PDB file of C-alpha atoms and ligand atoms in Angstrom:
ATOM      1  CA  UNK P  15      12.434  -3.538  12.891  1.00 98.00           C
ATOM      2  CA  UNK P  16      10.186  -6.418  11.806  1.00 98.00           C
ATOM      3  CA  UNK P  17      10.274  -7.668   8.205  1.00 98.00           C
ATOM      4  CA  UNK P  18       7.615  -9.586   6.286  1.00 99.00           C
ATOM      5  CA  UNK P  19       7.664 -11.303   2.900  1.00 98.00           C
ATOM      6  CA  UNK P  20       5.121 -11.257   0.070  1.00 98.00           C
ATOM      7  CA  UNK P  21       5.757 -14.501  -1.784  1.00 98.00           C
ATOM      8  CA  UNK P  22       3.745 -14.480  -5.021  1.00 97.00           C
ATOM      9  CA  UNK P  23       3.695 -17.462  -7.363  1.00 95.00           C
ATOM     10  CA  UNK P  24       1.300 -18.127 -10.242  1.00 95.00           C
ATOM     11  CA  UNK P  25      -0.765 -15.100  -9.257  1.00 97.00           C
ATOM     12  CA  UNK P  26      -1.271 -16.344  -5.693  1.00 98.00           C
ATOM     13  CA  UNK P  27       0.099 -14.902  -2.437  1.00 98.00           C
ATOM     14  CA  UNK P  28       1.278 -17.036   0.476  1.00 98.00           C
ATOM     15  CA  UNK P  29      -0.425 -16.206   3.794  1.00 99.00           C
ATOM     16  CA  UNK P  30       0.593 -17.780   7.099  1.00 99.00           C
ATOM     17  CA  UNK P  31      -1.643 -18.257  10.116  1.00 99.00           C
ATOM     18  CA  UNK P  32      -0.159 -17.077  13.421  1.00 98.00           C
ATOM     19  CA  UNK P  33      -0.068 -19.467  16.342  1.00 98.00           C
ATOM     20  CA  UNK P  34       0.922 -16.814  18.937  1.00 97.00           C
ATOM     21  CA  UNK P  35       0.512 -14.599  20.907  1.00 97.00           C
ATOM     22  CA  UNK P  36      -3.081 -15.352  21.958  1.00 98.00           C
ATOM     23  CA  UNK P  37      -4.396 -12.010  20.669  1.00 96.00           C
ATOM     24  CA  UNK P  38      -3.005 -12.689  17.165  1.00 97.00           C
ATOM     25  CA  UNK P  39      -3.379 -16.488  17.062  1.00 98.00           C
ATOM     26  CA  UNK P  40      -5.596 -17.622  14.199  1.00 98.00           C
ATOM     27  CA  UNK P  41      -5.027 -14.450  12.174  1.00 98.00           C
ATOM     28  CA  UNK P  42      -3.148 -14.445   8.880  1.00 99.00           C
ATOM     29  CA  UNK P  43       0.047 -12.539   8.017  1.00 98.00           C
ATOM     30  CA  UNK P  44       2.871 -12.151   5.579  1.00 99.00           C
ATOM     31  CA  UNK P  45       5.477 -14.431   7.205  1.00 99.00           C
ATOM     32  CA  UNK P  46       8.593 -12.862   8.722  1.00 98.00           C
ATOM     33  CA  UNK P  47       9.963 -11.667  12.043  1.00 98.00           C
ATOM     34  CA  UNK P  48      12.314  -9.411  13.920  1.00 98.00           C
ATOM     35  CA  UNK P  49      15.617  -8.202  12.487  1.00 98.00           C
ATOM     36  CA  UNK P  50      18.407  -9.338  14.832  1.00 98.00           C
ATOM     37  CA  UNK P  51      21.394  -7.132  15.735  1.00 98.00           C
ATOM     38  CA  UNK P  52      23.931  -7.068  12.902  1.00 98.00           C
ATOM     39  CA  UNK P  53      21.500  -8.293  10.244  1.00 98.00           C
ATOM     40  CA  UNK P  54      20.265  -6.391   7.218  1.00 98.00           C
ATOM     41  CA  UNK P  55      16.473  -6.376   6.813  1.00 98.00           C
ATOM     42  CA  UNK P  56      16.834  -8.473   3.653  1.00 98.00           C
ATOM     43  CA  UNK P  57      19.137 -10.978   5.370  1.00 98.00           C
ATOM     44  CA  UNK P  58      16.770 -11.219   8.323  1.00 98.00           C
ATOM     45  CA  UNK P  59      13.811 -11.901   6.049  1.00 99.00           C
ATOM     46  CA  UNK P  60      15.659 -14.651   4.168  1.00 98.00           C
ATOM     47  CA  UNK P  61      16.587 -16.227   7.545  1.00 98.00           C
ATOM     48  CA  UNK P  62      13.043 -15.976   8.914  1.00 98.00           C
ATOM     49  CA  UNK P  63      11.537 -17.554   5.796  1.00 98.00           C
ATOM     50  CA  UNK P  64      14.131 -20.351   5.940  1.00 98.00           C
ATOM     51  CA  UNK P  65      13.318 -20.987   9.635  1.00 98.00           C
ATOM     52  CA  UNK P  66       9.549 -20.599   9.406  1.00 98.00           C
ATOM     53  CA  UNK P  67       8.801 -22.096   5.984  1.00 98.00           C
ATOM     54  CA  UNK P  68      11.850 -24.198   5.125  1.00 98.00           C
ATOM     55  CA  UNK P  69      12.464 -22.372   1.845  1.00 98.00           C
ATOM     56  CA  UNK P  70      15.288 -20.437   0.213  1.00 98.00           C
ATOM     57  CA  UNK P  71      14.222 -17.027  -1.066  1.00 98.00           C
ATOM     58  CA  UNK P  72      15.672 -13.887  -2.575  1.00 98.00           C
ATOM     59  CA  UNK P  73      14.300 -10.617  -1.257  1.00 98.00           C
ATOM     60  CA  UNK P  74      13.208  -8.121  -3.894  1.00 98.00           C
ATOM     61  CA  UNK P  75      11.485  -4.766  -3.914  1.00 98.00           C
ATOM     62  CA  UNK P  76      10.118  -3.161  -0.768  1.00 98.00           C
ATOM     63  CA  UNK P  77       6.346  -2.657  -0.622  1.00 98.00           C
ATOM     64  CA  UNK P  78       5.260   0.962  -0.166  1.00 96.00           C
ATOM     65  CA  UNK P  79       4.921   2.298   3.356  1.00 96.00           C
ATOM     66  CA  UNK P  80       6.342   1.050   6.639  1.00 97.00           C
ATOM     67  CA  UNK P  81       3.817   0.388   9.421  1.00 98.00           C
ATOM     68  CA  UNK P  82       4.287   1.401  13.070  1.00 98.00           C
ATOM     69  CA  UNK P  83       3.700  -1.458  15.521  1.00 97.00           C
ATOM     70  CA  UNK P  84       3.192  -1.330  19.268  1.00 94.00           C
ATOM     71  CA  UNK P  85       6.373  -1.109  21.324  1.00 94.00           C
ATOM     72  CA  UNK P  86       8.237   1.162  18.906  1.00 96.00           C
ATOM     73  CA  UNK P  87       8.735  -1.576  16.283  1.00 97.00           C
ATOM     74  CA  UNK P  88       8.395  -0.808  12.579  1.00 98.00           C
ATOM     75  CA  UNK P  89       7.099  -3.399  10.113  1.00 98.00           C
ATOM     76  CA  UNK P  90       8.422  -3.399   6.536  1.00 98.00           C
ATOM     77  CA  UNK P  91       7.334  -5.759   3.748  1.00 98.00           C
ATOM     78  CA  UNK P  92       9.207  -6.930   0.647  1.00 98.00           C
ATOM     79  CA  UNK P  93       8.436  -8.942  -2.442  1.00 98.00           C
ATOM     80  CA  UNK P  94      10.258 -12.245  -2.228  1.00 98.00           C
ATOM     81  CA  UNK P  95      11.065 -14.805  -4.859  1.00 97.00           C
ATOM     82  CA  UNK P  96      11.085 -18.516  -4.086  1.00 97.00           C
ATOM     83  CA  UNK P  97      14.400 -20.118  -5.084  1.00 97.00           C
ATOM     84  CA  UNK P  98      13.978 -23.622  -3.670  1.00 98.00           C
ATOM     85  CA  UNK P  99      11.769 -25.704  -1.439  1.00 98.00           C
ATOM     86  CA  UNK P 100       8.045 -25.898  -0.824  1.00 98.00           C
ATOM     87  CA  UNK P 101       6.702 -23.697   1.997  1.00 98.00           C
ATOM     88  CA  UNK P 102       5.728 -25.710   5.099  1.00 98.00           C
ATOM     89  CA  UNK P 103       4.135 -24.394   8.318  1.00 98.00           C
ATOM     90  CA  UNK P 104       7.167 -25.038  10.575  1.00 98.00           C
ATOM     91  CA  UNK P 105       6.223 -22.169  12.937  1.00 98.00           C
ATOM     92  CA  UNK P 106       2.668 -21.287  11.872  1.00 98.00           C
ATOM     93  CA  UNK P 107      -0.663 -23.068  12.374  1.00 98.00           C
ATOM     94  CA  UNK P 108      -1.325 -23.219   8.641  1.00 98.00           C
ATOM     95  CA  UNK P 109      -0.397 -21.786   5.226  1.00 99.00           C
ATOM     96  CA  UNK P 110      -2.699 -20.781   2.398  1.00 98.00           C
ATOM     97  CA  UNK P 111      -2.239 -19.444  -1.150  1.00 98.00           C
ATOM     98  CA  UNK P 112      -4.782 -16.718  -1.924  1.00 98.00           C
ATOM     99  CA  UNK P 113      -5.927 -14.846  -5.027  1.00 98.00           C
ATOM    100  CA  UNK P 114      -7.132 -11.226  -4.862  1.00 98.00           C
ATOM    101  CA  UNK P 115     -10.508 -12.180  -3.462  1.00 97.00           C
ATOM    102  CA  UNK P 116      -8.960 -14.507  -0.880  1.00 98.00           C
ATOM    103  CA  UNK P 117      -6.625 -11.749   0.277  1.00 98.00           C
ATOM    104  CA  UNK P 118      -9.402  -9.195   0.689  1.00 97.00           C
ATOM    105  CA  UNK P 119     -11.516 -11.736   2.584  1.00 97.00           C
ATOM    106  CA  UNK P 120      -8.713 -13.024   4.844  1.00 98.00           C
ATOM    107  CA  UNK P 121      -8.690 -12.349   8.583  1.00 98.00           C
ATOM    108  CA  UNK P 122      -5.376 -10.475   8.401  1.00 98.00           C
ATOM    109  CA  UNK P 123      -3.453  -8.998  11.307  1.00 98.00           C
ATOM    110  CA  UNK P 124      -4.143  -5.246  11.328  1.00 97.00           C
ATOM    111  CA  UNK P 125      -0.653  -4.105  10.352  1.00 98.00           C
ATOM    112  CA  UNK P 126      -0.606  -6.189   7.153  1.00 98.00           C
ATOM    113  CA  UNK P 127      -3.856  -4.626   5.868  1.00 98.00           C
ATOM    114  CA  UNK P 128      -1.769  -1.648   4.689  1.00 97.00           C
ATOM    115  CA  UNK P 129      -0.506  -3.689   1.742  1.00 98.00           C
ATOM    116  CA  UNK P 130      -3.764  -5.251   0.582  1.00 98.00           C
ATOM    117  CA  UNK P 131      -4.379  -2.752  -2.264  1.00 97.00           C
ATOM    118  CA  UNK P 132      -0.814  -3.048  -3.613  1.00 97.00           C
ATOM    119  CA  UNK P 133      -0.760  -6.832  -3.274  1.00 98.00           C
ATOM    120  CA  UNK P 134      -4.232  -7.363  -4.753  1.00 97.00           C
ATOM    121  CA  UNK P 135      -3.042  -5.778  -7.965  1.00 96.00           C
ATOM    122  CA  UNK P 136      -0.343  -8.449  -8.329  1.00 96.00           C
ATOM    123  CA  UNK P 137      -2.733 -11.364  -7.814  1.00 98.00           C
ATOM    124  CA  UNK P 138      -5.044 -13.412  -9.973  1.00 96.00           C
ATOM    125  CA  UNK P 139      -8.488 -11.830 -10.056  1.00 93.00           C
ATOM    126  CA  UNK P 140     -11.420 -14.191  -9.499  1.00 79.00           C
TER     127      UNK P 140
HETATM  128  N1  LIG F 215       3.970  -8.713  12.871  1.00 57.02           N
HETATM  129  C1  LIG F 215       2.910  -8.225  12.116  1.00 57.02           C
HETATM  130  N2  LIG F 215       2.801  -8.641  10.831  1.00 57.02           N
HETATM  131  C2  LIG F 215       3.687  -9.512  10.263  1.00 57.02           C
HETATM  132  C3  LIG F 215       4.774 -10.012  11.055  1.00 57.02           C
HETATM  133  C4  LIG F 215       5.781 -10.966  10.483  1.00 57.02           C
HETATM  134  C5  LIG F 215       4.887  -9.580  12.362  1.00 57.02           C
HETATM  135  O1  LIG F 215       2.083  -7.424  12.597  1.00 57.02           O
HETATM  136  N3  LIG F 215       3.510  -9.859   8.976  1.00 57.02           N
HETATM  137  C6  LIG F 215       4.135  -8.273  14.270  1.00 57.02           C
HETATM  138  C7  LIG F 215       3.657  -9.290  15.262  1.00 57.02           C
HETATM  139  C8  LIG F 215       4.551  -9.052  16.456  1.00 57.02           C
HETATM  140  C9  LIG F 215       5.834  -8.487  15.858  1.00 57.02           C
HETATM  141  O2  LIG F 215       5.498  -8.042  14.558  1.00 57.02           O
HETATM  142  O3  LIG F 215       3.939  -8.029  17.238  1.00 57.02           O
HETATM  143  C10 LIG F 215       6.983  -9.479  15.833  1.00 57.02           C
HETATM  144  O4  LIG F 215       6.637 -10.518  14.939  1.00 57.02           O
HETATM  145  P1  LIG F 215       6.987 -12.051  15.225  1.00 57.02           P
HETATM  146  O5  LIG F 215       6.443 -12.443  16.557  1.00 57.02           O
HETATM  147  O6  LIG F 215       6.534 -12.818  14.044  1.00 57.02           O
HETATM  148  O7  LIG F 215       8.550 -11.972  15.228  1.00 57.02           O
HETATM  149  P2  LIG F 215       9.605 -13.041  15.742  1.00 57.02           P
HETATM  150  O8  LIG F 215       9.125 -14.394  15.330  1.00 57.02           O
HETATM  151  O9  LIG F 215      10.944 -12.598  15.303  1.00 57.02           O
HETATM  152  O10 LIG F 215       9.466 -12.821  17.299  1.00 57.02           O
HETATM  153  P3  LIG F 215       9.709 -13.834  18.475  1.00 57.02           P
HETATM  154  O11 LIG F 215       8.398 -14.589  18.569  1.00 57.02           O
HETATM  155  O12 LIG F 215       9.912 -12.883  19.619  1.00 57.02           O
HETATM  156  O13 LIG F 215      10.875 -14.647  18.083  1.00 57.02           O
END
């Protein structure tokens, strides 16, 4: 399983720009990564966000609908709350906070498009 986090603050969502692999590099995603053996999905997401963004988070509600990825992986997204730190692109090319319009217009990785309607509703409208 792969887990991804929707970090919303002040009506804006944090998107992260992938640096790899070549076919996904430059596209934007909800940050996260693979669940390691022995981890819970929530624990894995908190670890990934600590490693990739340098922040402490608490994982909240799951977004609706898991997405099948190539290779038999399943992608699941959660709301996450920022507890401490300021997100930094430790593993990504760049980070960006987007409102509803910015999310709809972003060059998102395909899998993450599933959550655009649900996430847009949580964000500041232009
Ligand atoms: N996705 C994806 N969307 C999304 C994430 C976090 C991941 O479509 N929001 C896909 C991209 C890869 C797979 O899930 O095909 C694994 O994600 P990755 O590479 O971010 O996971 P890591 O960092 O755990 O994997 P390694 O690079 O192997 O360490």
